[in-house]
PDB file of C-alpha atoms in Angstrom:
ATOM      1  CA  MET V   6     109.854 150.518  -2.043  1.00 84.00           C
ATOM      2  CA  ILE V   7     112.816 150.989  -3.724  1.00 89.00           C
ATOM      3  CA  ASN V   8     116.690 151.923  -3.572  1.00 91.00           C
ATOM      4  CA  THR V   9     117.668 155.011  -5.062  1.00 94.00           C
ATOM      5  CA  LYS V  10     119.849 157.987  -4.875  1.00 96.00           C
ATOM      6  CA  ALA V  11     118.801 161.580  -3.876  1.00 96.00           C
ATOM      7  CA  GLU V  12     120.226 164.507  -4.046  1.00 97.00           C
ATOM      8  CA  ILE V  13     120.397 166.527  -0.668  1.00 98.00           C
ATOM      9  CA  ILE V  14     118.068 170.133  -2.085  1.00 98.00           C
ATOM     10  CA  SER V  15     119.063 171.346   2.116  1.00 98.00           C
ATOM     11  CA  ASN V  16     120.250 169.843   5.148  1.00 98.00           C
ATOM     12  CA  THR V  17     119.104 172.783   7.511  1.00 97.00           C
ATOM     13  CA  LEU V  18     119.560 172.696  11.869  1.00 97.00           C
ATOM     14  CA  LEU V  19     116.568 173.789  13.080  1.00 95.00           C
ATOM     15  CA  LYS V  20     117.082 174.157  16.653  1.00 91.00           C
ATOM     16  CA  ASN V  21     118.149 171.391  19.450  1.00 90.00           C
ATOM     17  CA  ASN V  22     120.437 169.074  16.969  1.00 94.00           C
ATOM     18  CA  ILE V  23     117.109 168.628  15.066  1.00 95.00           C
ATOM     19  CA  TYR V  24     118.017 168.959  11.000  1.00 97.00           C
ATOM     20  CA  GLU V  25     115.378 169.360   7.713  1.00 97.00           C
ATOM     21  CA  LEU V  26     116.940 166.870   5.405  1.00 98.00           C
ATOM     22  CA  ARG V  27     114.861 168.178   1.492  1.00 98.00           C
ATOM     23  CA  LEU V  28     115.966 165.682  -1.134  1.00 98.00           C
ATOM     24  CA  GLU V  29     115.097 165.251  -3.900  1.00 97.00           C
ATOM     25  CA  ILE V  30     114.579 161.324  -5.916  1.00 96.00           C
ATOM     26  CA  LYS V  31     113.969 161.103  -9.357  1.00 92.00           C
ATOM     27  CA  ASN V  32     110.864 158.979 -10.286  1.00 89.00           C
ATOM     28  CA  MET V  33     109.723 158.777  -6.415  1.00 92.00           C
ATOM     29  CA  PRO V  34     107.037 156.025  -5.823  1.00 92.00           C
ATOM     30  CA  ALA V  35     104.330 156.780  -3.740  1.00 93.00           C
ATOM     31  CA  VAL V  36     104.306 157.530  -0.816  1.00 95.00           C
ATOM     32  CA  ASN V  37     102.096 157.175   2.768  1.00 96.00           C
ATOM     33  CA  CYS V  38     101.305 159.185   5.328  1.00 97.00           C
ATOM     34  CA  GLY V  39     103.092 158.016   8.467  1.00 97.00           C
ATOM     35  CA  GLN V  40     105.718 155.589   6.421  1.00 97.00           C
ATOM     36  CA  PHE V  41     109.249 156.239   6.595  1.00 96.00           C
ATOM     37  CA  ALA V  42     112.637 155.648   4.600  1.00 95.00           C
ATOM     38  CA  MET V  43     115.701 154.255   5.383  1.00 95.00           C
ATOM     39  CA  VAL V  44     118.717 156.421   5.167  1.00 95.00           C
ATOM     40  CA  ASP V  45     121.740 156.464   4.083  1.00 93.00           C
ATOM     41  CA  CYS V  46     124.807 158.087   6.579  1.00 91.00           C
ATOM     42  CA  GLY V  47     128.243 156.856   5.100  1.00 85.00           C
ATOM     43  CA  SER V  48     130.882 154.542   6.299  1.00 76.00           C
ATOM     44  CA  GLU V  49     132.846 157.111   8.189  1.00 75.00           C
ATOM     45  CA  ASP V  50     133.833 155.799  11.998  1.00 70.00           C
ATOM     46  CA  GLY V  51     132.071 152.147  11.421  1.00 70.00           C
ATOM     47  CA  ILE V  52     128.692 152.577  10.467  1.00 76.00           C
ATOM     48  CA  THR V  53     127.071 150.238   8.828  1.00 78.00           C
ATOM     49  CA  LEU V  54     123.753 150.295   8.762  1.00 84.00           C
ATOM     50  CA  LYS V  55     121.643 152.986   7.253  1.00 89.00           C
ATOM     51  CA  ARG V  56     119.447 154.710   9.904  1.00 93.00           C
ATOM     52  CA  PRO V  57     115.213 154.587   9.570  1.00 93.00           C
ATOM     53  CA  ILE V  58     114.119 158.912   9.368  1.00 96.00           C
ATOM     54  CA  SER V  59     110.278 159.378  10.162  1.00 95.00           C
ATOM     55  CA  ILE V  60     109.170 161.382   6.225  1.00 97.00           C
ATOM     56  CA  HIS V  61     107.177 164.562   7.922  1.00 97.00           C
ATOM     57  CA  SER V  62     106.394 166.141   4.222  1.00 96.00           C
ATOM     58  CA  PHE V  63     106.190 164.558   0.809  1.00 95.00           C
ATOM     59  CA  GLU V  64     105.848 165.776  -3.030  1.00 91.00           C
ATOM     60  CA  LYS V  65     105.773 164.706  -6.505  1.00 88.00           C
ATOM     61  CA  ASN V  66     109.650 163.947  -6.076  1.00 93.00           C
ATOM     62  CA  THR V  67     111.082 165.497  -3.230  1.00 96.00           C
ATOM     63  CA  VAL V  68     110.989 164.314   0.585  1.00 97.00           C
ATOM     64  CA  THR V  69     111.639 165.848   3.605  1.00 98.00           C
ATOM     65  CA  LEU V  70     112.659 165.126   6.646  1.00 97.00           C
ATOM     66  CA  LEU V  71     113.068 165.451   9.778  1.00 97.00           C
ATOM     67  CA  TYR V  72     115.654 163.772  12.385  1.00 96.00           C
ATOM     68  CA  GLN V  73     118.341 164.283  15.694  1.00 95.00           C
ATOM     69  CA  ALA V  74     121.731 164.252  15.400  1.00 95.00           C
ATOM     70  CA  VAL V  75     122.285 162.311  18.688  1.00 92.00           C
ATOM     71  CA  GLY V  76     123.952 159.334  17.628  1.00 90.00           C
ATOM     72  CA  LYS V  77     126.869 158.448  14.961  1.00 90.00           C
ATOM     73  CA  GLY V  78     124.783 157.683  12.118  1.00 92.00           C
ATOM     74  CA  THR V  79     122.944 161.480  12.459  1.00 94.00           C
ATOM     75  CA  LYS V  80     125.789 162.813  13.411  1.00 95.00           C
ATOM     76  CA  ALA V  81     127.292 162.103  10.620  1.00 94.00           C
ATOM     77  CA  LEU V  82     124.118 162.724   8.020  1.00 95.00           C
ATOM     78  CA  SER V  83     124.075 166.406  10.233  1.00 96.00           C
ATOM     79  CA  LYS V  84     127.685 167.193   7.582  1.00 95.00           C
ATOM     80  CA  PHE V  85     126.044 166.049   4.302  1.00 96.00           C
ATOM     81  CA  PRO V  86     126.015 169.305   2.727  1.00 96.00           C
ATOM     82  CA  LYS V  87     123.682 170.241  -0.195  1.00 97.00           C
ATOM     83  CA  SER V  88     123.805 168.539  -3.569  1.00 97.00           C
ATOM     84  CA  LYS V  89     126.227 165.405  -1.812  1.00 97.00           C
ATOM     85  CA  LYS V  90     123.722 162.437  -3.000  1.00 96.00           C
ATOM     86  CA  ILE V  91     122.746 159.459  -0.390  1.00 95.00           C
ATOM     87  CA  ASP V  92     121.711 156.290  -0.739  1.00 94.00           C
ATOM     88  CA  ILE V  93     117.953 155.537   0.525  1.00 95.00           C
ATOM     89  CA  ILE V  94     115.158 153.526   0.802  1.00 95.00           C
ATOM     90  CA  ILE V  95     111.747 154.985   0.342  1.00 95.00           C
ATOM     91  CA  PRO V  96     108.463 154.534   1.410  1.00 95.00           C
ATOM     92  CA  CYS V  97     109.576 151.675   4.070  1.00 95.00           C
ATOM     93  CA  GLY V  98     106.839 150.507   6.018  1.00 94.00           C
ATOM     94  CA  ASN V  99     103.321 150.456   6.014  1.00 94.00           C
ATOM     95  CA  GLY V 100     101.682 154.028   7.357  1.00 96.00           C
ATOM     96  CA  PHE V 101      98.122 155.706   8.830  1.00 97.00           C
ATOM     97  CA  ASP V 102      94.860 154.731   6.238  1.00 96.00           C
ATOM     98  CA  VAL V 103      92.804 157.869   6.986  1.00 95.00           C
ATOM     99  CA  LYS V 104      89.702 155.536   5.345  1.00 93.00           C
ATOM    100  CA  ASN V 105      86.699 157.865   4.916  1.00 95.00           C
ATOM    101  CA  TYR V 106      87.216 159.187   8.517  1.00 97.00           C
ATOM    102  CA  LYS V 107      86.252 163.399   7.996  1.00 97.00           C
ATOM    103  CA  LYS V 108      88.009 163.934  12.145  1.00 98.00           C
ATOM    104  CA  ILE V 109      90.972 163.276  13.369  1.00 98.00           C
ATOM    105  CA  ALA V 110      91.901 163.420  16.511  1.00 98.00           C
ATOM    106  CA  LEU V 111      97.050 163.690  15.997  1.00 98.00           C
ATOM    107  CA  MET V 112      99.080 163.189  19.064  1.00 98.00           C
ATOM    108  CA  GLY V 113     102.765 163.283  19.428  1.00 97.00           C
ATOM    109  CA  GLY V 114     105.184 163.216  21.962  1.00 96.00           C
ATOM    110  CA  GLY V 115     108.774 164.103  21.326  1.00 95.00           C
ATOM    111  CA  LEU V 116     110.426 163.573  17.830  1.00 94.00           C
ATOM    112  CA  GLY V 117     106.888 161.502  17.451  1.00 95.00           C
ATOM    113  CA  VAL V 118     105.370 165.218  16.272  1.00 97.00           C
ATOM    114  CA  PHE V 119     107.631 165.012  13.674  1.00 96.00           C
ATOM    115  CA  PRO V 120     105.897 162.382  11.485  1.00 96.00           C
ATOM    116  CA  LEU V 121     102.228 163.739  11.595  1.00 98.00           C
ATOM    117  CA  TYR V 122     102.348 165.883   9.773  1.00 98.00           C
ATOM    118  CA  SER V 123     102.086 163.670   6.428  1.00 97.00           C
ATOM    119  CA  VAL V 124      98.964 162.684   7.888  1.00 98.00           C
ATOM    120  CA  ILE V 125      97.591 166.609   7.216  1.00 98.00           C
ATOM    121  CA  LYS V 126     100.325 166.662   4.483  1.00 96.00           C
ATOM    122  CA  GLN V 127      98.475 164.250   2.413  1.00 96.00           C
ATOM    123  CA  HIS V 128      94.348 165.042   3.220  1.00 97.00           C
ATOM    124  CA  PRO V 129      94.229 168.293   3.883  1.00 96.00           C
ATOM    125  CA  ARG V 130      90.253 168.659   3.430  1.00 96.00           C
ATOM    126  CA  LEU V 131      89.905 167.247   6.882  1.00 98.00           C
ATOM    127  CA  GLU V 132      89.227 168.117  10.575  1.00 98.00           C
ATOM    128  CA  TYR V 133      91.822 168.077  12.816  1.00 98.00           C
ATOM    129  CA  TYR V 134      92.562 168.214  16.344  1.00 98.00           C
ATOM    130  CA  ALA V 135      96.450 168.459  17.503  1.00 98.00           C
ATOM    131  CA  TYR V 136      97.610 167.334  21.047  1.00 98.00           C
ATOM    132  CA  LEU V 137     101.490 167.810  21.011  1.00 98.00           C
ATOM    133  CA  GLY V 138     103.728 167.125  24.303  1.00 97.00           C
ATOM    134  CA  CYS V 139     107.861 167.676  24.913  1.00 96.00           C
ATOM    135  CA  LYS V 140     109.353 167.596  27.299  1.00 94.00           C
ATOM    136  CA  ASP V 141     110.452 171.789  26.895  1.00 94.00           C
ATOM    137  CA  LYS V 142     109.537 174.905  24.224  1.00 93.00           C
ATOM    138  CA  ASN V 143     112.598 174.430  22.860  1.00 91.00           C
ATOM    139  CA  GLY V 144     111.670 170.169  21.453  1.00 90.00           C
ATOM    140  CA  PHE V 145     109.181 171.814  19.319  1.00 93.00           C
ATOM    141  CA  VAL V 146     110.043 173.181  15.830  1.00 92.00           C
ATOM    142  CA  CYS V 147     107.100 172.682  12.933  1.00 92.00           C
ATOM    143  CA  LEU V 148     104.852 174.039  15.697  1.00 95.00           C
ATOM    144  CA  ASP V 149     103.753 176.226  13.522  1.00 95.00           C
ATOM    145  CA  LYS V 150     102.746 173.769   9.956  1.00 96.00           C
ATOM    146  CA  PHE V 151     100.472 172.381  12.589  1.00 97.00           C
ATOM    147  CA  GLN V 152      98.653 175.905  14.089  1.00 96.00           C
ATOM    148  CA  SER V 153      98.042 177.190  10.815  1.00 96.00           C
ATOM    149  CA  SER V 154      96.114 173.406   9.167  1.00 96.00           C
ATOM    150  CA  CYS V 155      94.265 172.219  12.236  1.00 97.00           C
ATOM    151  CA  LYS V 156      91.285 173.618  13.824  1.00 97.00           C
ATOM    152  CA  ARG V 157      92.651 172.603  17.613  1.00 96.00           C
ATOM    153  CA  VAL V 158      96.385 172.755  19.427  1.00 97.00           C
ATOM    154  CA  VAL V 159      97.025 171.388  22.458  1.00 97.00           C
ATOM    155  CA  ILE V 160      99.828 172.054  23.697  1.00 97.00           C
ATOM    156  CA  ALA V 161     101.748 170.066  26.843  1.00 97.00           C
ATOM    157  CA  THR V 162     104.727 170.400  28.778  1.00 96.00           C
ATOM    158  CA  ASP V 163     107.041 168.358  31.331  1.00 94.00           C
ATOM    159  CA  ASP V 164     108.018 171.328  32.318  1.00 95.00           C
ATOM    160  CA  GLY V 165     105.220 173.570  31.364  1.00 96.00           C
ATOM    161  CA  SER V 166     107.420 176.282  29.643  1.00 96.00           C
ATOM    162  CA  LEU V 167     104.730 175.593  26.930  1.00 96.00           C
ATOM    163  CA  GLY V 168     101.261 175.000  26.865  1.00 95.00           C
ATOM    164  CA  SER V 169     100.110 172.940  30.128  1.00 95.00           C
ATOM    165  CA  LYS V 170     102.423 170.909  32.628  1.00 96.00           C
ATOM    166  CA  GLY V 171     102.173 168.222  32.430  1.00 95.00           C
ATOM    167  CA  VAL V 172     101.698 164.249  29.972  1.00 94.00           C
ATOM    168  CA  ILE V 173      99.038 164.770  26.354  1.00 96.00           C
ATOM    169  CA  THR V 174      97.629 161.623  27.318  1.00 95.00           C
ATOM    170  CA  ASP V 175      95.889 164.095  29.953  1.00 95.00           C
ATOM    171  CA  LYS V 176      94.374 166.816  27.396  1.00 94.00           C
ATOM    172  CA  LEU V 177      92.863 163.941  24.495  1.00 93.00           C
ATOM    173  CA  ASN V 178      89.282 164.168  24.486  1.00 90.00           C
ATOM    174  CA  PHE V 179      87.020 162.420  21.759  1.00 90.00           C
ATOM    175  CA  ALA V 180      84.278 163.590  21.527  1.00 89.00           C
ATOM    176  CA  GLY V 181      83.674 164.211  18.186  1.00 92.00           C
ATOM    177  CA  VAL V 182      86.397 162.340  16.822  1.00 97.00           C
ATOM    178  CA  ASP V 183      86.478 159.396  14.049  1.00 97.00           C
ATOM    179  CA  ALA V 184      90.376 158.367  14.873  1.00 97.00           C
ATOM    180  CA  VAL V 185      93.483 159.072  16.555  1.00 98.00           C
ATOM    181  CA  PHE V 186      96.974 158.966  14.727  1.00 98.00           C
ATOM    182  CA  ALA V 187      99.037 158.920  17.218  1.00 98.00           C
ATOM    183  CA  CYS V 188     103.310 158.840  17.673  1.00 97.00           C
ATOM    184  CA  GLY V 189     105.508 159.130  19.874  1.00 95.00           C
ATOM    185  CA  PRO V 190     107.738 157.349  22.721  1.00 94.00           C
ATOM    186  CA  LYS V 191     105.942 153.925  24.858  1.00 93.00           C
ATOM    187  CA  PRO V 192     105.082 155.674  27.718  1.00 94.00           C
ATOM    188  CA  MET V 193     103.459 158.182  26.623  1.00 96.00           C
ATOM    189  CA  LEU V 194     101.375 154.739  23.692  1.00 96.00           C
ATOM    190  CA  LYS V 195     101.180 152.397  27.215  1.00 95.00           C
ATOM    191  CA  ALA V 196      99.384 155.912  28.607  1.00 96.00           C
ATOM    192  CA  LEU V 197      97.006 155.933  25.907  1.00 96.00           C
ATOM    193  CA  LYS V 198      96.133 152.399  25.737  1.00 95.00           C
ATOM    194  CA  ASP V 199      94.770 152.822  28.841  1.00 94.00           C
ATOM    195  CA  LYS V 200      93.502 155.657  28.954  1.00 93.00           C
ATOM    196  CA  VAL V 201      91.317 154.064  25.092  1.00 90.00           C
ATOM    197  CA  LYS V 202      90.143 151.129  27.587  1.00 89.00           C
ATOM    198  CA  GLY V 203      86.500 151.268  26.654  1.00 86.00           C
ATOM    199  CA  ILE V 204      85.547 153.518  24.023  1.00 89.00           C
ATOM    200  CA  GLN V 205      84.527 152.891  20.232  1.00 91.00           C
ATOM    201  CA  THR V 206      87.057 155.456  18.758  1.00 95.00           C
ATOM    202  CA  PRO V 207      89.530 153.904  16.712  1.00 96.00           C
ATOM    203  CA  VAL V 208      93.515 154.557  17.486  1.00 97.00           C
ATOM    204  CA  TYR V 209      95.838 154.502  15.595  1.00 97.00           C
ATOM    205  CA  VAL V 210     100.386 154.052  16.791  1.00 97.00           C
ATOM    206  CA  SER V 211     103.200 154.133  14.987  1.00 96.00           C
ATOM    207  CA  LEU V 212     106.342 152.811  16.881  1.00 93.00           C
ATOM    208  CA  GLU V 213     109.380 153.678  17.567  1.00 84.00           C
ATOM    209  CA  GLU V 214     111.917 150.630  17.193  1.00 77.00           C
ATOM    210  CA  ARG V 215     115.845 150.539  16.122  1.00 78.00           C
ATOM    211  CA  MET V 216     116.044 148.764  12.592  1.00 75.00           C
ATOM    212  CA  GLY V 217     118.932 146.776  11.090  1.00 79.00           C
ATOM    213  CA  CYS V 218     117.974 146.693   7.259  1.00 78.00           C
ATOM    214  CA  GLY V 219     113.941 148.359   7.366  1.00 81.00           C
ATOM    215  CA  PHE V 220     112.802 145.295   5.606  1.00 76.00           C
ATOM    216  CA  GLY V 221     112.019 142.599   7.741  1.00 75.00           C
ATOM    217  CA  ALA V 222     115.264 140.519   6.886  1.00 80.00           C
ATOM    218  CA  CYS V 223     116.585 141.348  10.578  1.00 79.00           C
ATOM    219  CA  LEU V 224     114.088 140.832  13.549  1.00 77.00           C
ATOM    220  CA  THR V 225     115.641 143.539  14.617  1.00 80.00           C
ATOM    221  CA  CYS V 226     112.914 145.977  15.431  1.00 81.00           C
ATOM    222  CA  ALA V 227     110.336 143.319  16.240  1.00 83.00           C
ATOM    223  CA  CYS V 228     107.747 144.236  19.066  1.00 85.00           C
ATOM    224  CA  GLN V 229     105.242 142.003  21.083  1.00 84.00           C
ATOM    225  CA  THR V 230     101.539 141.800  19.672  1.00 86.00           C
ATOM    226  CA  MET V 231      98.569 140.157  20.819  1.00 89.00           C
ATOM    227  CA  ASP V 232      99.377 137.571  17.998  1.00 87.00           C
ATOM    228  CA  GLY V 233     102.491 137.261  18.457  1.00 87.00           C
ATOM    229  CA  ASN V 234     106.359 139.263  17.616  1.00 89.00           C
ATOM    230  CA  LYS V 235     106.064 141.682  14.418  1.00 87.00           C
ATOM    231  CA  ARG V 236     107.879 142.881  12.588  1.00 88.00           C
ATOM    232  CA  VAL V 237     107.867 147.057  12.597  1.00 89.00           C
ATOM    233  CA  CYS V 238     109.750 147.824  10.000  1.00 86.00           C
ATOM    234  CA  VAL V 239     107.178 146.398   7.142  1.00 87.00           C
ATOM    235  CA  ASP V 240     104.462 145.150   9.523  1.00 89.00           C
ATOM    236  CA  GLY V 241     104.190 148.736  11.008  1.00 85.00           C
ATOM    237  CA  PRO V 242     104.772 150.517  12.311  1.00 94.00           C
ATOM    238  CA  VAL V 243     101.567 151.835  12.074  1.00 96.00           C
ATOM    239  CA  PHE V 244      99.703 149.093  14.543  1.00 95.00           C
ATOM    240  CA  ASP V 245      96.115 149.206  16.164  1.00 94.00           C
ATOM    241  CA  ILE V 246      96.751 150.215  19.603  1.00 96.00           C
ATOM    242  CA  ASN V 247      95.586 146.789  20.801  1.00 93.00           C
ATOM    243  CA  GLU V 248      96.954 145.003  18.323  1.00 93.00           C
ATOM    244  CA  VAL V 249     100.203 145.781  20.223  1.00 92.00           C
ATOM    245  CA  VAL V 250     101.363 144.796  24.143  1.00 89.00           C
ATOM    246  CA  LEU V 251     102.815 148.434  25.268  1.00 88.00           C
TER     247      LEU V 251
END
């Protein structure tokens, strides 16, 4: 983890207030899929804290972040122009460990879809089965990447505007996969935990929590686990689903 400067290559509106932020970071440290970055969003309107944004993909000296401009910080970030240099802490947290898995099911809900692509990007030779859900079709901004990289992609939306109508956890099939990696809102993860009871397939979830510092000092992102409270920013964001209380 380093605190460094990043230069904006592009900061592009995709749709539905979702932006793709591409950054160049000289001498970028090694990144693992599922990690995140703490991004400086300026100091206007009382913004003082960096914002945690999941890593969508990365290469040698570039990283791509997808985020939705919904609060003061991310709305300010969305206005940053090309070539602007910003402070960033990267990489943060513990990501997904593919171990010796060959076939992995990826389950994403809403904005939780974004970091799952980093698994495919880092380990392109593995076999993937994607289960992706959103409120409606407008929530999907990187669907084509999964469709071109996964053996099967299953889609569900709350309103049925794309794929099946309903929740994506109902569609998950454990048959033939070595592990499940998931990221999304807590109701989805809770439903997933209920679904995996009695199933031997390992399931790992990336938790989404509000964060202050990104390196474990402020305890803002504490989550409840079977072993007491843990910090999502340093102990996670990825946990074994059986470890966390949802």
